[in-house]
PDB file of C-alpha atoms in Angstrom:
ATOM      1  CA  UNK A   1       0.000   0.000   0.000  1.00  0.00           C
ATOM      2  CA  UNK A   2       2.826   2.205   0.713  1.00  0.00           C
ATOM      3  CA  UNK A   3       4.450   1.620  -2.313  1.00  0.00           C
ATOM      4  CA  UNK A   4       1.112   2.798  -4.638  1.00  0.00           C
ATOM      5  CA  UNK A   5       1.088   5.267  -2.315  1.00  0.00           C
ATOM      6  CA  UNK A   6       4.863   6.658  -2.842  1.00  0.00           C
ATOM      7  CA  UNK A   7       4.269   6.212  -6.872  1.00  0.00           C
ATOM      8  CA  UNK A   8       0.192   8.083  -6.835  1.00  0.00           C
ATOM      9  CA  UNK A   9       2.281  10.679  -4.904  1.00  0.00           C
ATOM     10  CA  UNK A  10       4.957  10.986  -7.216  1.00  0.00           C
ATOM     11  CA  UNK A  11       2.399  11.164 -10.533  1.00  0.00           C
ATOM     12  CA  UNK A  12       1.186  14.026  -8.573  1.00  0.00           C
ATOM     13  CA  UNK A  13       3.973  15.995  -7.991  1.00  0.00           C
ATOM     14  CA  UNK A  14       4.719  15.082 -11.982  1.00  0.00           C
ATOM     15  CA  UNK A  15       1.451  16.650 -13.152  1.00  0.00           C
ATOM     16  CA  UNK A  16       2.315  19.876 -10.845  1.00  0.00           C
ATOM     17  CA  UNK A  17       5.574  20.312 -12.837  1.00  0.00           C
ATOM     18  CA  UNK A  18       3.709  19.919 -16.082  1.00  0.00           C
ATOM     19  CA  UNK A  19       1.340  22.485 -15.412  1.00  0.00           C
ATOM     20  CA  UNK A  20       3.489  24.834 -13.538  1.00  0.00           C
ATOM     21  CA  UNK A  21       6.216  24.450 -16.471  1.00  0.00           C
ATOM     22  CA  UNK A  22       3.455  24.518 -19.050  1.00  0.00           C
ATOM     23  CA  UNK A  23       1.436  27.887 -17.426  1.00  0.00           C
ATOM     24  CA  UNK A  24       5.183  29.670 -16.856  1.00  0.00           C
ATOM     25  CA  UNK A  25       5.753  28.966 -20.472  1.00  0.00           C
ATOM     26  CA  UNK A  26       2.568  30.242 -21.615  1.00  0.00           C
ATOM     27  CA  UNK A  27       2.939  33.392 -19.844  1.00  0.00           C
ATOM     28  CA  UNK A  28       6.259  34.294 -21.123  1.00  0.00           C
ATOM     29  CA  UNK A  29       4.645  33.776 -24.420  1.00  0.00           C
ATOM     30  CA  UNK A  30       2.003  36.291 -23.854  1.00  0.00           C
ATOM     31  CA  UNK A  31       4.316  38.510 -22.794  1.00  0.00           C
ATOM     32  CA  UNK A  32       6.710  38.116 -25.517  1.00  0.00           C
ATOM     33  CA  UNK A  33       3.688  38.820 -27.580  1.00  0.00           C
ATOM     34  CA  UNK A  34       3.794  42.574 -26.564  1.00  0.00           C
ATOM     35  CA  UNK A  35       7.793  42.662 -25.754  1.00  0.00           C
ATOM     36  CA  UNK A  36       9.657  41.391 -29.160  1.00  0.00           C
ATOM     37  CA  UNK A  37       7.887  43.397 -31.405  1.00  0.00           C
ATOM     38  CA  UNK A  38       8.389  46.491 -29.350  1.00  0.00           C
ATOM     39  CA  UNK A  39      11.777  45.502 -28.627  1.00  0.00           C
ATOM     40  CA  UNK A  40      12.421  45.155 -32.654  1.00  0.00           C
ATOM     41  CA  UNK A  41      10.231  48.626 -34.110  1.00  0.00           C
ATOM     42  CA  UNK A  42      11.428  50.988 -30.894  1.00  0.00           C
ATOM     43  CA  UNK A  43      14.741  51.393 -32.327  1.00  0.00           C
ATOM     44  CA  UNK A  44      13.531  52.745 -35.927  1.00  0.00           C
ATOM     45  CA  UNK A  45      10.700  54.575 -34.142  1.00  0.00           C
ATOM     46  CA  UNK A  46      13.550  56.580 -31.937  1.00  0.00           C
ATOM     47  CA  UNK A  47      15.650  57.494 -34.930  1.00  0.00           C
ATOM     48  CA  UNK A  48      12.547  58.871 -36.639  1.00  0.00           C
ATOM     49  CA  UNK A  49      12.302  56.319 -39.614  1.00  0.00           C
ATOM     50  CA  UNK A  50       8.811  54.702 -38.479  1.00  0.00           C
ATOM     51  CA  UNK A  51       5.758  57.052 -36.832  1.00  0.00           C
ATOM     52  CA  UNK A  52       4.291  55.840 -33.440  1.00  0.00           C
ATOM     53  CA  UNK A  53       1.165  54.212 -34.345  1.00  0.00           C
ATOM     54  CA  UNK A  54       3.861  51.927 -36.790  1.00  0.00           C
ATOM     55  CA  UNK A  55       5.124  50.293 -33.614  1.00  0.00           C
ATOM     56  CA  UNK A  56       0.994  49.321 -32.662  1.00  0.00           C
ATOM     57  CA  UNK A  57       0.433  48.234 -35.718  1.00  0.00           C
ATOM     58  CA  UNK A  58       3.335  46.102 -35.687  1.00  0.00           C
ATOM     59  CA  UNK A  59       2.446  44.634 -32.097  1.00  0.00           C
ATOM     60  CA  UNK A  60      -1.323  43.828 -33.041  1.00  0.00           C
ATOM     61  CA  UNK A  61       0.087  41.484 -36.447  1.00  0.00           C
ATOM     62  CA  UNK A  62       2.484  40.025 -34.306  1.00  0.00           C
ATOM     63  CA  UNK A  63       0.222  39.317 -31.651  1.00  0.00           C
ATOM     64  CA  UNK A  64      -1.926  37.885 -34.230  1.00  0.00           C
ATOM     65  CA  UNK A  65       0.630  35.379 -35.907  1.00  0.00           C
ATOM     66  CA  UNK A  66       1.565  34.332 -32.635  1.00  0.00           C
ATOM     67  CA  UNK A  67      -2.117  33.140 -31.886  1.00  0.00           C
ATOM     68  CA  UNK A  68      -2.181  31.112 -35.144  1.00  0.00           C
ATOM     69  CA  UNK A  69       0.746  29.415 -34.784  1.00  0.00           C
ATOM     70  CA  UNK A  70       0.518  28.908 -31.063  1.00  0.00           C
ATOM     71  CA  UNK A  71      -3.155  27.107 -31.219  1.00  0.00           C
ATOM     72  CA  UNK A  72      -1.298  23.810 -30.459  1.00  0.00           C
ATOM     73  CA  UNK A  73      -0.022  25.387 -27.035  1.00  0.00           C
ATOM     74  CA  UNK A  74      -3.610  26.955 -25.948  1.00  0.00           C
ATOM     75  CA  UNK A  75      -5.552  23.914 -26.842  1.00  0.00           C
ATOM     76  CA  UNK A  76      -2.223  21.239 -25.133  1.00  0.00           C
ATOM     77  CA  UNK A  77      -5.165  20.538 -22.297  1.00  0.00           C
ATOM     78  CA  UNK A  78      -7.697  20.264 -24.691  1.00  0.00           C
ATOM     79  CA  UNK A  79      -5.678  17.417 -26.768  1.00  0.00           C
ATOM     80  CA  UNK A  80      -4.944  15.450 -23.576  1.00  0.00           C
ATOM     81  CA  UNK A  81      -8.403  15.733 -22.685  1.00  0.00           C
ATOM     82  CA  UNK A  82      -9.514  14.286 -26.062  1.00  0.00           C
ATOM     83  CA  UNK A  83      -6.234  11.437 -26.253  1.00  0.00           C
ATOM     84  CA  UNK A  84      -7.781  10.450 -22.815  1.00  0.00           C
ATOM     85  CA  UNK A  85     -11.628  10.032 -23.760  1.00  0.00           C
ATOM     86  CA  UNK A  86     -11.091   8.648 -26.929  1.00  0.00           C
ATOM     87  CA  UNK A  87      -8.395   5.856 -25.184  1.00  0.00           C
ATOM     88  CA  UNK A  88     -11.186   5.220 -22.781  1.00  0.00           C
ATOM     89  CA  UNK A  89     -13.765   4.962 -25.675  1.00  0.00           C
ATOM     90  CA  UNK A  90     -11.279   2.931 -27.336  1.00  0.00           C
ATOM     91  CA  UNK A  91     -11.522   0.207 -24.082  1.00  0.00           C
ATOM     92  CA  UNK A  92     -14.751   0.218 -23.892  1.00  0.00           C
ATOM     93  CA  UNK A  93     -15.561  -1.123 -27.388  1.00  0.00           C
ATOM     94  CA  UNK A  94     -13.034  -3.594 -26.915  1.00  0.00           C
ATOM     95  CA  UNK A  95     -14.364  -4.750 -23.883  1.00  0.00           C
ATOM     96  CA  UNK A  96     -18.013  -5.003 -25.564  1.00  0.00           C
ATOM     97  CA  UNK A  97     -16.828  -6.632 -28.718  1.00  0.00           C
ATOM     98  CA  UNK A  98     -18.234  -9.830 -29.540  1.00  0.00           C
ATOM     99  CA  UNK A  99     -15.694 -11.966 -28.404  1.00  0.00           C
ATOM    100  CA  UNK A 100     -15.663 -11.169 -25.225  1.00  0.00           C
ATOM    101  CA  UNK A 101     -19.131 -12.734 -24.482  1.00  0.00           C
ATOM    102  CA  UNK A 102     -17.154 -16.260 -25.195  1.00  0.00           C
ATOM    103  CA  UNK A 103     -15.361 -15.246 -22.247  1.00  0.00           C
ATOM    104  CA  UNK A 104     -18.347 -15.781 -19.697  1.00  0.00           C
ATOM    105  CA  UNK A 105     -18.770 -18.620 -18.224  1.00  0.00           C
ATOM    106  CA  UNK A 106     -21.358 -20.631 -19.618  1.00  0.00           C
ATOM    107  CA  UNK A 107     -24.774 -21.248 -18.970  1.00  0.00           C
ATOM    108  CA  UNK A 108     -27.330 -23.523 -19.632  1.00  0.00           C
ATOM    109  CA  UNK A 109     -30.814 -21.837 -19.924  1.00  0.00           C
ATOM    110  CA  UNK A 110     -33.211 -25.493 -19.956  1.00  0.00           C
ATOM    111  CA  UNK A 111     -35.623 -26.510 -17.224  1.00  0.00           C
ATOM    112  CA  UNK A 112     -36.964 -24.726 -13.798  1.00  0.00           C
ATOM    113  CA  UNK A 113     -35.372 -23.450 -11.263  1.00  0.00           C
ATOM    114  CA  UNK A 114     -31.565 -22.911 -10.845  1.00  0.00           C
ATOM    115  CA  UNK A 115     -29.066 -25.453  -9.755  1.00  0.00           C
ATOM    116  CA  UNK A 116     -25.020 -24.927  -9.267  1.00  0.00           C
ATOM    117  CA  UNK A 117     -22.824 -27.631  -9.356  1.00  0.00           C
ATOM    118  CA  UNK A 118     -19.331 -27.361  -8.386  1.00  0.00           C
ATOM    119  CA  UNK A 119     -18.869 -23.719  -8.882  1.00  0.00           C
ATOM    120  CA  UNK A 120     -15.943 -21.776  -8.469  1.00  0.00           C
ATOM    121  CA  UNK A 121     -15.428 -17.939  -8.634  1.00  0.00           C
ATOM    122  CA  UNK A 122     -12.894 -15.495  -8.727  1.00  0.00           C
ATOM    123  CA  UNK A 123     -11.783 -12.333  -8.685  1.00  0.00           C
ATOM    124  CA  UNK A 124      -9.782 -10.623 -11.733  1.00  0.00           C
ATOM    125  CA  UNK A 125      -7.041 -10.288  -9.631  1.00  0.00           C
ATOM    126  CA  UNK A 126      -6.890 -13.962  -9.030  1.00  0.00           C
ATOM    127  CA  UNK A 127      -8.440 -13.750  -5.559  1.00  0.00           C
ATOM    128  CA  UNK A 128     -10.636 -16.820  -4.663  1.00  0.00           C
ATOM    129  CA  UNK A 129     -13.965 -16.322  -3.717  1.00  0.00           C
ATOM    130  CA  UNK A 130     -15.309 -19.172  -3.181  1.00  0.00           C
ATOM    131  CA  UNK A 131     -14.577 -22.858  -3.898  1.00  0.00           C
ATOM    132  CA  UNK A 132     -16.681 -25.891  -5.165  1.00  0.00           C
ATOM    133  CA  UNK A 133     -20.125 -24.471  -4.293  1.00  0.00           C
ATOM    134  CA  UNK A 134     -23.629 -26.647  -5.116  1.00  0.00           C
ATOM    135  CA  UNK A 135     -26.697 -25.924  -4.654  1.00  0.00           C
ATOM    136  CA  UNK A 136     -30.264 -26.040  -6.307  1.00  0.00           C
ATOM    137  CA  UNK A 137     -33.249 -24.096  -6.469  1.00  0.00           C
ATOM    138  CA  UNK A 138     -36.959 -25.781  -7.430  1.00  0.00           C
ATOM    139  CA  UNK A 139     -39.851 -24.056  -8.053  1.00  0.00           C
ATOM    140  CA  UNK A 140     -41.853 -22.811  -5.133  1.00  0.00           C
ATOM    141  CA  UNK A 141     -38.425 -23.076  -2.981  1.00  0.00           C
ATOM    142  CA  UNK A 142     -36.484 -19.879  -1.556  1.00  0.00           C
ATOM    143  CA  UNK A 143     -32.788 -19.269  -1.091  1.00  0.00           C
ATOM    144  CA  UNK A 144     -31.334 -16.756   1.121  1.00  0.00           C
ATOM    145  CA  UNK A 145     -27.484 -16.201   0.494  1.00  0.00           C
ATOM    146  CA  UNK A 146     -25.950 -14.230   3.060  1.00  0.00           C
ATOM    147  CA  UNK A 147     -22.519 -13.403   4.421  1.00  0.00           C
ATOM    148  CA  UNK A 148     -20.176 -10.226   4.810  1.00  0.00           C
ATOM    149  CA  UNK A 149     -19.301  -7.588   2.409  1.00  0.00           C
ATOM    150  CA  UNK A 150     -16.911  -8.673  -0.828  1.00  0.00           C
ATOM    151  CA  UNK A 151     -17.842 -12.549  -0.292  1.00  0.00           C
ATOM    152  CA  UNK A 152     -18.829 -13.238  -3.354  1.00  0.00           C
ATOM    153  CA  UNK A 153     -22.855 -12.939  -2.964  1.00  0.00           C
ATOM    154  CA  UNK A 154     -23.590 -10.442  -6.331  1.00  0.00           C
ATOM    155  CA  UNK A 155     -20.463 -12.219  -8.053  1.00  0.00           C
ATOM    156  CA  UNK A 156     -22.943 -15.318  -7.897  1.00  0.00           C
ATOM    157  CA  UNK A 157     -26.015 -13.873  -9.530  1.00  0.00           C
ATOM    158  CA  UNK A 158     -23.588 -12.467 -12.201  1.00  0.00           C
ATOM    159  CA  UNK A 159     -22.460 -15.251 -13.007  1.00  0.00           C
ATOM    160  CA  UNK A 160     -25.833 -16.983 -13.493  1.00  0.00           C
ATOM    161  CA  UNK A 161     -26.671 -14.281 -15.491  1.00  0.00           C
ATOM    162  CA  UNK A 162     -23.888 -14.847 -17.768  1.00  0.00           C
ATOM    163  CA  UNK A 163     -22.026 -11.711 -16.844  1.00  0.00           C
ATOM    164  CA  UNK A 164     -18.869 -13.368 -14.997  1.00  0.00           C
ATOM    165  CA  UNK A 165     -15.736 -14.807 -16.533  1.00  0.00           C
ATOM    166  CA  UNK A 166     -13.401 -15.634 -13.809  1.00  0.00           C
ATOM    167  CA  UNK A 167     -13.812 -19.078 -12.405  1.00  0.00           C
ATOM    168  CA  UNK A 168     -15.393 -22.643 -13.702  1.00  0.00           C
ATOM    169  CA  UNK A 169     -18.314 -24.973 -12.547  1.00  0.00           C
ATOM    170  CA  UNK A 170     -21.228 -25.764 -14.194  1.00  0.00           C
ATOM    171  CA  UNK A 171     -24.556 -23.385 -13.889  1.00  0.00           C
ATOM    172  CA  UNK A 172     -28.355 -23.458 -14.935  1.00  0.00           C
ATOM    173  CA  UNK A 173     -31.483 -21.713 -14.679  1.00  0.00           C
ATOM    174  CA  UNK A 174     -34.820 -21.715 -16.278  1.00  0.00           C
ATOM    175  CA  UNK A 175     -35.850 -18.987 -19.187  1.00  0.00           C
ATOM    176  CA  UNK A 176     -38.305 -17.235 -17.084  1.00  0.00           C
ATOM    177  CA  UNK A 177     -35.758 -15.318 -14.757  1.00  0.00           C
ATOM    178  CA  UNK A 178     -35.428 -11.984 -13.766  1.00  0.00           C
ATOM    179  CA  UNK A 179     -32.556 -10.579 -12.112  1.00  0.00           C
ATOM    180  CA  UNK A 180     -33.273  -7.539  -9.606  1.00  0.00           C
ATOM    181  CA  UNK A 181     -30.349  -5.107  -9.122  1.00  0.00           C
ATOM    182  CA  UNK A 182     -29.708  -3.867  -5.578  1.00  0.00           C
ATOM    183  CA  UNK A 183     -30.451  -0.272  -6.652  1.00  0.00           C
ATOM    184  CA  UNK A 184     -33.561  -0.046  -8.709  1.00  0.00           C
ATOM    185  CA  UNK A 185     -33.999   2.137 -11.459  1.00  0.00           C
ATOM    186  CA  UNK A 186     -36.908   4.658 -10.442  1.00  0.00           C
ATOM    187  CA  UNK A 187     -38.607   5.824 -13.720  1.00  0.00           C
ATOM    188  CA  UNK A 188     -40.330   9.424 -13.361  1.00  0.00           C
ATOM    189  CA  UNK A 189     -44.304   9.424 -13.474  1.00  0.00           C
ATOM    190  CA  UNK A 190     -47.167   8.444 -11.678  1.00  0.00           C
ATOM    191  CA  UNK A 191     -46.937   5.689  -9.094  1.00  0.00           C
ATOM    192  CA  UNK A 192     -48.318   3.214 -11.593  1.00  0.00           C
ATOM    193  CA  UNK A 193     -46.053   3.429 -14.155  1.00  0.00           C
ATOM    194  CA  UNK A 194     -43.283   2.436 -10.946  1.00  0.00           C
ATOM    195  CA  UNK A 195     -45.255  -0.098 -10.008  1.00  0.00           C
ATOM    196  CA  UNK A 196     -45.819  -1.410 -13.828  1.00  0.00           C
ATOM    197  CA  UNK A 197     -42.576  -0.375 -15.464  1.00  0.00           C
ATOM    198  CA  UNK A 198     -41.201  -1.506 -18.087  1.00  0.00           C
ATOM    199  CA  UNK A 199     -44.359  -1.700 -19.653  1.00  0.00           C
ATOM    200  CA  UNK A 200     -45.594   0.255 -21.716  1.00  0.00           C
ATOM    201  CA  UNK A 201     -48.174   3.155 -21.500  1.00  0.00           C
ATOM    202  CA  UNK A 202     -48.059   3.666 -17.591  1.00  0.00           C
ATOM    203  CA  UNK A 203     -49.240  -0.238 -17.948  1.00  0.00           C
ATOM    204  CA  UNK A 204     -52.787   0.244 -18.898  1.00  0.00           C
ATOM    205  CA  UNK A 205     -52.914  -2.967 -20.409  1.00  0.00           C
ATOM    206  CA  UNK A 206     -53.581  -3.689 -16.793  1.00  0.00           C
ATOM    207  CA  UNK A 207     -56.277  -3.441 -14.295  1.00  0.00           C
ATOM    208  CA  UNK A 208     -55.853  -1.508 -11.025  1.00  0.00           C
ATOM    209  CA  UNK A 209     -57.143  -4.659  -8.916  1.00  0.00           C
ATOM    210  CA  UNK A 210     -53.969  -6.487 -10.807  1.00  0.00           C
ATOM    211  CA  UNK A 211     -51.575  -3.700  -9.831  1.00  0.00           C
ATOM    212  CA  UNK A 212     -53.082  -3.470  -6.217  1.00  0.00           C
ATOM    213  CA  UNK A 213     -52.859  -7.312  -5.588  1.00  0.00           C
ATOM    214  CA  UNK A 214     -49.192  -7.093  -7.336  1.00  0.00           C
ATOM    215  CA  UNK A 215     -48.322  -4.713  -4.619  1.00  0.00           C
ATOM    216  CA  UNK A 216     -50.095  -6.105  -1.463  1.00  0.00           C
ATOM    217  CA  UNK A 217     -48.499  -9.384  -2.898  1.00  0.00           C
ATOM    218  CA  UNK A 218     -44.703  -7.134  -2.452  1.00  0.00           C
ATOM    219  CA  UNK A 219     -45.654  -6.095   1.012  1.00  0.00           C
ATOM    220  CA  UNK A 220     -46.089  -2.143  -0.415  1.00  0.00           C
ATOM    221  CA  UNK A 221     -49.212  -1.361   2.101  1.00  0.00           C
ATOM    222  CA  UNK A 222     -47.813   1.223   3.654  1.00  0.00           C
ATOM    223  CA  UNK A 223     -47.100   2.833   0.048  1.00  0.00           C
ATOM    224  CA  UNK A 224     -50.710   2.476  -1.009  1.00  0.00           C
ATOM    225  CA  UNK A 225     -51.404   4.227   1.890  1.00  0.00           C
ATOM    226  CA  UNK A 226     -49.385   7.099   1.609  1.00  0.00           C
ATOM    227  CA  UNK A 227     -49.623   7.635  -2.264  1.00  0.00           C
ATOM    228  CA  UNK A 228     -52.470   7.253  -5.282  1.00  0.00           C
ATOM    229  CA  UNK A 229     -51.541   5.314  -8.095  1.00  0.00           C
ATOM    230  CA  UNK A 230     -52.109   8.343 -10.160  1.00  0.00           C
ATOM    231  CA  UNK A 231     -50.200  10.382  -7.632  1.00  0.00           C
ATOM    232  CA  UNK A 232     -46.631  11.667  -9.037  1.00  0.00           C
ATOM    233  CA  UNK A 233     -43.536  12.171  -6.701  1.00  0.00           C
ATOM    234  CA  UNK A 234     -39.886  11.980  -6.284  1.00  0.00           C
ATOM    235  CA  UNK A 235     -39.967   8.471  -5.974  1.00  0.00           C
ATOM    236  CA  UNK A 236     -35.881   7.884  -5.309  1.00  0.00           C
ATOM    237  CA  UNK A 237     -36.411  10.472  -2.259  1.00  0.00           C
ATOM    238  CA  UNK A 238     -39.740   9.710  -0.608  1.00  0.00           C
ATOM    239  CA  UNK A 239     -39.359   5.509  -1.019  1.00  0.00           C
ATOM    240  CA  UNK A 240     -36.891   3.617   0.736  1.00  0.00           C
ATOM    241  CA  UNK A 241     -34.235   1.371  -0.189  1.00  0.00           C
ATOM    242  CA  UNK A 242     -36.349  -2.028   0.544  1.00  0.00           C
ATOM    243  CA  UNK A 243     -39.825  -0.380  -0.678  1.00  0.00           C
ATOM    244  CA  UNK A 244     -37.526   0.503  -3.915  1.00  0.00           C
ATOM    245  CA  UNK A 245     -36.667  -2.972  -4.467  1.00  0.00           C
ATOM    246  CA  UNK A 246     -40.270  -4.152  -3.421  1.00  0.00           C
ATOM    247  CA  UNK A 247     -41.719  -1.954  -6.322  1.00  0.00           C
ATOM    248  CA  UNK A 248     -38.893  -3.938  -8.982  1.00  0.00           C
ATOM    249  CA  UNK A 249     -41.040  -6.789  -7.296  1.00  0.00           C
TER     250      UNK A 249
END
């Protein structure tokens, strides 16, 4: 730790000589700007061979050629800025290419339920989450995974979802799965279209005794008490975390 530490530190102080070299240099440009052509005309202008308003003129063109050829210098930020983003941009189409989906590990979308057999996960890094696991899931049953922070317990559902690359074992689940994220997406609107979302058209296609059983079904009483399904509010501020996830539900 000490040692990223001593090298983040050092990148710092070598950006603060880059600027602080790069600003110094721009300001003895702009000054140079008004000096050198002064410096050059003031001589002719004292023996009388150019008028005063010469030595003006002469500062305003220089000033001028000095902008266009120095465009490279005011826009240096600029061009990092833009090498940056389009390296990042660069990544991130690699990284969505359509190889890289061979590079999941595989499953097998047959049956009901969800079983695991002899799973293995890991971190990139090479850290070992977890070793060998098994289980299975049957319709009707429930499984509650728990255990502390950075165990492995979202790596899991990635990796039945097909979004996980690091590790081996054998997975399946049935078509008809939905994977809830732990921070629902709260779409603006009424509180029907929450409750309903994605569909479409605030989810007129269904009944309010179908949305109302939905909820009571998701434990969101104390919602339906507070707020109208045509009523429209902040839903991210006045909803909790769990009543969030309850409306994904």
């Amino acid at each position: 730790a000490m040692q990223r530490y001593r090298r983040l530190r050092q990148q710092l102080w070598l950006r603060v000589w880059w600027r602080t070299g790069l600003a110094s240099f721009r300001d003895c440009l702009n000054w140079a700007a008004y000096l050198v052509p002064v410096a050059i005309v003031a001589p002719h202008w004292l023996q009388g061979y150019v008028a005063f308003g010469v030595v003006s003129q002469v500062v305003m063109a220089f000033q001028a050629s000095l902008s266009s050829l120095s465009i490279v210098v005011r826009k240096f930020r600029s061009v990092s800025s833009l090498a940056a983003e389009g390296s990042r941009i660069e990544d991130l189409v690699v990284a969505l290419g359509p190889d890289t989906s061979a590079l999941a590990l595989p499953v097998t979308v047959s049956g009901q339920g969800a079983e695991v057999e002899g799973l293995t996960l890991s971190l990139p890094s090479g850290t070992q989450l977890f070793h060998n696991l098994s289980f299975s899931v049957r319709p009707g049953q429930r499984l509650l995974i728990v255990g502390s922070s950075g165990c492995g317990k979202t790596t899991l559902l990635r990796a039945l979802a097909g979004l996980w690359a690091d590790g081996t074992g054998k997975l399946r689940r049935t078509a008809s799965c939905v994977f809830v994220p732990q921070e629902p997406f709260m779409p603006e609107g009424s509180l029907r279209r929450v409750l309903t979302f994605p569909l479409a058209n605030d989810g007129k296609a269904l009944s309010d005794g179908v949305i109302l059983a939905a909820a009571h079904a998701s434990l969101l009483d104390s919602v339906l008490r507070r707020y109208e399904l045509t009523e429209v509010a902040d839903w991210e501020s006045v909803l909790s975390r769990g009543e969030q996830q309850r409306c994904a539900f």
